[in-house]
Amino acid sequence: SAVISQKPSRDICQRGTSLTIQCQVDSQVTMMFWYRQQPGQSLTLIATANQGSEATYESGFVIDKFPISRPNLTFSTLTVSNMSPEDSSIYLCSVPKGIGDEQYFGPGTRLTVT
Amino acid sequence: QKEVEQDPGPLSVPEGAIVSLNCTYSNSAFQYFMWYRQYSRKGPELLMYTYSSGNKEDGRFTAQVDKSSKYISLFIRDSQPSDSATYLCAMSARDSSYKLIFGSGTRLLVRP
């Protein structure tokens, strides 16, 4: 199974600032996914990040608000820009498990915006 | 209407009980079905996955898919306090996007 780490594990940020979340995988993967889990809600896919190409964003998420980098096959970052209290969520990265659609998830970054 | 519906619970059962967790879905294109377990302040952990209809068993866990009814279930036998967590169903259409659609999760509490 893939080992995924995220930094930071949690943060409290001021409104209007930005936070960059890092995701590191212990093996090379083509695709990485970023999800948001709002309090009491399920996981919602933000974007898919492929190495060497622009991230693909889901409806309701835009690059200006959630810029993503994917510099190599084991690492990605998600930035939450110009934060508001509505951005308070857990942000998770994931990678495909194998040939199927199952995904391994990182431990998440718990973000609180005040 | 959400693509995937899941009762949020909480579901409280005594230790040793058989637990039944369920999801319904509306998109007939879904072919791949997963169950994740999420402990508090942790990322989701893959428990079971099934392709198309039928049953799959793994230890105390059984996943069941009924595509004709658009209904999936996870059964936990001999439930333990350590099973207390939120259980999320997830589905995909098995296309090139690998996109997973999640249910909202059911919180389970197994009482000693």
CSV table of C-alpha atoms in Angstrom, one decimal:
chain,number,residue,atom,x,y,z
A,1,SER,CA,0.0,0.0,0.0
A,2,ALA,CA,1.1,3.6,-0.7
A,3,VAL,CA,2.3,5.7,2.3
A,4,ILE,CA,1.1,9.2,2.0
A,5,SER,CA,2.0,12.1,4.2
A,6,GLN,CA,0.6,15.6,4.3
A,7,LYS,CA,2.0,18.8,5.8
A,8,PRO,CA,0.8,20.6,7.8
A,9,SER,CA,-1.5,18.3,9.7
A,10,ARG,CA,-3.5,21.3,10.9
A,11,ASP,CA,-3.4,25.0,10.9
A,12,ILE,CA,-5.4,28.0,12.0
A,13,CYS,CA,-5.2,30.9,9.5
A,14,GLN,CA,-6.5,34.4,9.3
A,15,ARG,CA,-9.1,35.5,6.7
A,16,GLY,CA,-7.5,36.7,3.5
A,17,THR,CA,-4.3,34.8,3.8
A,18,SER,CA,-3.1,31.7,1.8
A,19,LEU,CA,-2.0,28.3,2.9
A,20,THR,CA,0.0,25.7,0.9
A,21,ILE,CA,-0.6,22.1,1.7
A,22,GLN,CA,2.0,19.5,0.8
A,23,CYS,CA,1.4,15.9,-0.2
A,24,GLN,CA,4.2,13.3,-0.4
A,25,VAL,CA,3.9,9.7,-1.7
A,26,ASP,CA,6.4,7.0,-1.1
A,27,SER,CA,6.1,5.7,-4.7
A,28,GLN,CA,5.8,7.3,-8.1
A,29,VAL,CA,2.2,7.8,-9.3
A,30,THR,CA,0.8,9.4,-12.4
A,31,MET,CA,-2.4,10.8,-10.9
A,32,MET,CA,-2.9,12.5,-7.5
A,33,PHE,CA,-6.2,13.8,-6.3
A,34,TRP,CA,-7.2,16.6,-3.9
A,35,TYR,CA,-10.4,16.4,-1.9
A,36,ARG,CA,-12.2,18.7,0.5
A,37,GLN,CA,-14.2,17.4,3.5
A,38,GLN,CA,-16.3,20.2,5.1
A,39,PRO,CA,-17.5,19.7,8.6
A,40,GLY,CA,-20.1,17.0,8.7
A,41,GLN,CA,-20.0,16.5,5.0
A,42,SER,CA,-18.6,13.9,2.6
A,43,LEU,CA,-15.5,14.2,0.5
A,44,THR,CA,-15.7,16.3,-2.6
A,45,LEU,CA,-13.1,16.2,-5.3
A,46,ILE,CA,-11.4,19.5,-5.9
A,47,ALA,CA,-9.0,18.6,-8.8
A,48,THR,CA,-6.9,15.9,-10.4
A,49,ALA,CA,-3.2,16.6,-10.7
A,50,ASN,CA,-1.1,14.8,-13.3
A,51,GLN,CA,2.6,15.3,-13.5
A,52,GLY,CA,3.6,17.5,-16.4
A,53,SER,CA,0.2,19.0,-17.1
A,54,GLU,CA,-2.3,21.4,-15.7
A,55,ALA,CA,-4.6,20.2,-13.0
A,56,THR,CA,-8.1,19.4,-14.0
A,57,TYR,CA,-10.6,21.1,-11.7
A,58,GLU,CA,-14.1,20.0,-10.8
A,59,SER,CA,-17.2,22.1,-11.1
A,60,GLY,CA,-17.2,24.8,-8.5
A,61,PHE,CA,-13.5,24.9,-8.0
A,62,VAL,CA,-11.1,27.3,-9.8
A,63,ILE,CA,-7.4,27.5,-10.3
A,64,ASP,CA,-7.2,31.1,-8.9
A,65,LYS,CA,-8.6,29.9,-5.6
A,66,PHE,CA,-7.0,26.4,-5.4
A,67,PRO,CA,-3.7,26.5,-7.4
A,68,ILE,CA,-2.0,23.1,-7.6
A,69,SER,CA,1.5,22.2,-8.4
A,70,ARG,CA,2.8,18.7,-9.4
A,71,PRO,CA,6.5,19.0,-9.9
A,72,ASN,CA,7.3,15.3,-9.9
A,73,LEU,CA,5.7,11.9,-9.6
A,74,THR,CA,5.8,11.7,-5.8
A,75,PHE,CA,4.8,15.2,-4.7
A,76,SER,CA,2.0,17.8,-5.1
A,77,THR,CA,0.9,21.0,-3.4
A,78,LEU,CA,-2.5,22.6,-3.0
A,79,THR,CA,-2.8,26.2,-2.1
A,80,VAL,CA,-6.0,27.6,-0.6
A,81,SER,CA,-5.9,31.3,-1.5
A,82,ASN,CA,-7.5,34.4,0.0
A,83,MET,CA,-9.1,32.3,2.6
A,84,SER,CA,-12.5,32.8,4.2
A,85,PRO,CA,-14.2,31.0,7.1
A,86,GLU,CA,-16.1,28.9,4.5
A,87,ASP,CA,-12.7,27.3,3.6
A,88,SER,CA,-12.5,25.7,7.0
A,89,SER,CA,-12.3,22.0,6.1
A,90,ILE,CA,-10.2,19.0,6.0
A,91,TYR,CA,-8.1,18.8,2.8
A,92,LEU,CA,-7.0,15.3,1.7
A,93,CYS,CA,-4.8,14.1,-1.1
A,94,SER,CA,-5.1,10.6,-2.6
A,95,VAL,CA,-3.5,8.4,-5.1
A,96,PRO,CA,-4.9,5.4,-7.1
A,97,LYS,CA,-4.3,2.0,-5.5
A,98,GLY,CA,-3.8,0.0,-8.7
A,99,ILE,CA,-5.6,-0.8,-11.8
A,100,GLY,CA,-9.0,-0.3,-10.3
A,101,ASP,CA,-10.5,3.0,-9.0
A,102,GLU,CA,-9.7,2.5,-5.4
A,103,GLN,CA,-7.7,5.3,-3.8
A,104,TYR,CA,-5.3,5.6,-0.9
A,105,PHE,CA,-5.8,8.7,1.2
A,106,GLY,CA,-3.4,10.8,3.2
A,107,PRO,CA,-4.1,11.7,6.8
A,108,GLY,CA,-5.5,15.1,5.9
A,109,THR,CA,-4.9,18.7,6.7
A,110,ARG,CA,-7.4,20.3,9.1
A,111,LEU,CA,-7.7,23.9,8.3
A,112,THR,CA,-9.5,26.5,10.4
A,113,VAL,CA,-10.0,30.0,9.1
A,114,THR,CA,-10.8,32.7,11.6
B,1,GLN,CA,-30.9,15.0,-5.4
B,2,LYS,CA,-27.4,13.8,-4.5
B,3,GLU,CA,-25.9,11.1,-6.7
B,4,VAL,CA,-25.1,9.0,-3.6
B,5,GLU,CA,-27.3,9.0,-0.5
B,6,GLN,CA,-26.2,7.6,2.9
B,7,ASP,CA,-27.9,7.8,6.3
B,8,PRO,CA,-25.6,9.9,8.5
B,9,GLY,CA,-26.6,8.1,11.7
B,10,PRO,CA,-25.3,7.9,14.3
B,11,LEU,CA,-25.9,4.2,14.6
B,12,SER,CA,-25.3,2.8,18.0
B,13,VAL,CA,-25.1,-1.0,18.6
B,14,PRO,CA,-23.9,-3.3,21.3
B,15,GLU,CA,-20.7,-5.2,21.0
B,16,GLY,CA,-21.2,-8.4,19.0
B,17,ALA,CA,-24.1,-7.1,17.0
B,18,ILE,CA,-24.4,-7.4,13.2
B,19,VAL,CA,-24.2,-4.0,11.6
B,20,SER,CA,-25.8,-3.1,8.3
B,21,LEU,CA,-24.7,0.1,6.5
B,22,ASN,CA,-26.3,1.1,3.3
B,23,CYS,CA,-26.1,3.5,0.3
B,24,THR,CA,-28.3,4.2,-2.6
B,25,TYR,CA,-27.3,5.9,-5.8
B,26,SER,CA,-28.9,7.3,-8.9
B,27,ASN,CA,-26.3,7.1,-11.6
B,28,SER,CA,-26.6,3.8,-13.5
B,29,ALA,CA,-23.1,4.3,-14.9
B,30,PHE,CA,-21.5,3.5,-11.5
B,31,GLN,CA,-19.7,0.2,-11.8
B,32,TYR,CA,-17.1,0.2,-9.0
B,33,PHE,CA,-18.1,0.4,-5.4
B,34,MET,CA,-16.0,1.0,-2.3
B,35,TRP,CA,-16.4,1.2,1.4
B,36,TYR,CA,-14.0,3.4,3.5
B,37,ARG,CA,-13.6,3.6,7.2
B,38,GLN,CA,-12.6,6.9,8.7
B,39,TYR,CA,-11.6,7.3,12.3
B,40,SER,CA,-11.8,10.7,13.9
B,41,ARG,CA,-9.0,13.0,12.7
B,42,LYS,CA,-7.7,10.4,10.3
B,43,GLY,CA,-7.9,10.0,6.5
B,44,PRO,CA,-10.3,7.4,5.0
B,45,GLU,CA,-9.0,3.8,4.9
B,46,LEU,CA,-10.2,1.5,2.1
B,47,LEU,CA,-12.1,-1.5,3.6
B,48,MET,CA,-13.8,-3.2,0.6
B,49,TYR,CA,-14.2,-2.8,-3.1
B,50,THR,CA,-16.4,-4.6,-5.5
B,51,TYR,CA,-17.0,-4.5,-9.2
B,52,SER,CA,-20.5,-4.8,-10.5
B,53,SER,CA,-23.2,-6.8,-8.6
B,54,GLY,CA,-22.7,-9.5,-6.1
B,55,ASN,CA,-21.2,-10.2,-2.7
B,56,LYS,CA,-17.6,-10.0,-1.4
B,57,GLU,CA,-16.5,-11.2,2.0
B,58,ASP,CA,-13.3,-10.3,3.9
B,59,GLY,CA,-13.1,-11.5,7.5
B,60,ARG,CA,-16.0,-9.9,9.4
B,61,PHE,CA,-16.9,-7.6,6.5
B,62,THR,CA,-19.3,-8.4,3.7
B,63,ALA,CA,-20.0,-6.0,0.8
B,64,GLN,CA,-23.1,-6.4,-1.2
B,65,VAL,CA,-24.0,-4.7,-4.5
B,66,ASP,CA,-27.5,-4.8,-6.1
B,67,LYS,CA,-27.2,-2.8,-9.3
B,68,SER,CA,-30.8,-3.4,-10.3
B,69,SER,CA,-31.9,-1.6,-7.1
B,70,LYS,CA,-29.0,0.9,-7.1
B,71,TYR,CA,-28.3,-0.2,-3.5
B,72,ILE,CA,-25.1,-1.2,-1.8
B,73,SER,CA,-24.5,-2.6,1.7
B,74,LEU,CA,-21.7,-3.3,4.1
B,75,PHE,CA,-22.3,-5.8,6.8
B,76,ILE,CA,-20.0,-6.1,9.9
B,77,ARG,CA,-20.3,-9.3,11.9
B,78,ASP,CA,-19.4,-9.6,15.6
B,79,SER,CA,-18.9,-5.8,15.8
B,80,GLN,CA,-16.2,-4.5,18.1
B,81,PRO,CA,-15.7,-1.2,19.9
B,82,SER,CA,-12.7,-0.7,17.6
B,83,ASP,CA,-15.2,-0.6,14.6
B,84,SER,CA,-16.5,2.7,15.9
B,85,ALA,CA,-15.8,5.1,13.1
B,86,THR,CA,-17.5,6.8,10.2
B,87,TYR,CA,-18.1,4.6,7.2
B,88,LEU,CA,-18.2,6.1,3.7
B,89,CYS,CA,-19.4,4.5,0.6
B,90,ALA,CA,-17.8,5.6,-2.7
B,91,MET,CA,-18.5,4.8,-6.3
B,92,SER,CA,-17.1,5.4,-9.7
B,93,ALA,CA,-18.1,5.0,-13.3
B,94,ARG,CA,-14.8,3.3,-14.1
B,95,ASP,CA,-13.9,5.9,-16.8
B,96,SER,CA,-10.6,7.6,-17.4
B,97,SER,CA,-11.2,10.2,-14.8
B,98,TYR,CA,-10.9,7.8,-11.8
B,99,LYS,CA,-13.4,10.2,-10.1
B,100,LEU,CA,-15.0,8.9,-6.9
B,101,ILE,CA,-18.4,10.0,-5.6
B,102,PHE,CA,-18.7,9.7,-1.9
B,103,GLY,CA,-21.7,9.3,0.4
B,104,SER,CA,-21.9,11.6,3.4
B,105,GLY,CA,-20.9,8.8,5.7
B,106,THR,CA,-22.6,6.9,8.6
B,107,ARG,CA,-21.2,7.3,12.1
B,108,LEU,CA,-21.1,4.0,13.9
B,109,LEU,CA,-20.7,3.5,17.6
B,110,VAL,CA,-20.2,0.0,19.0
B,111,ARG,CA,-20.9,0.0,22.8
B,112,PRO,CA,-18.8,-2.4,25.0
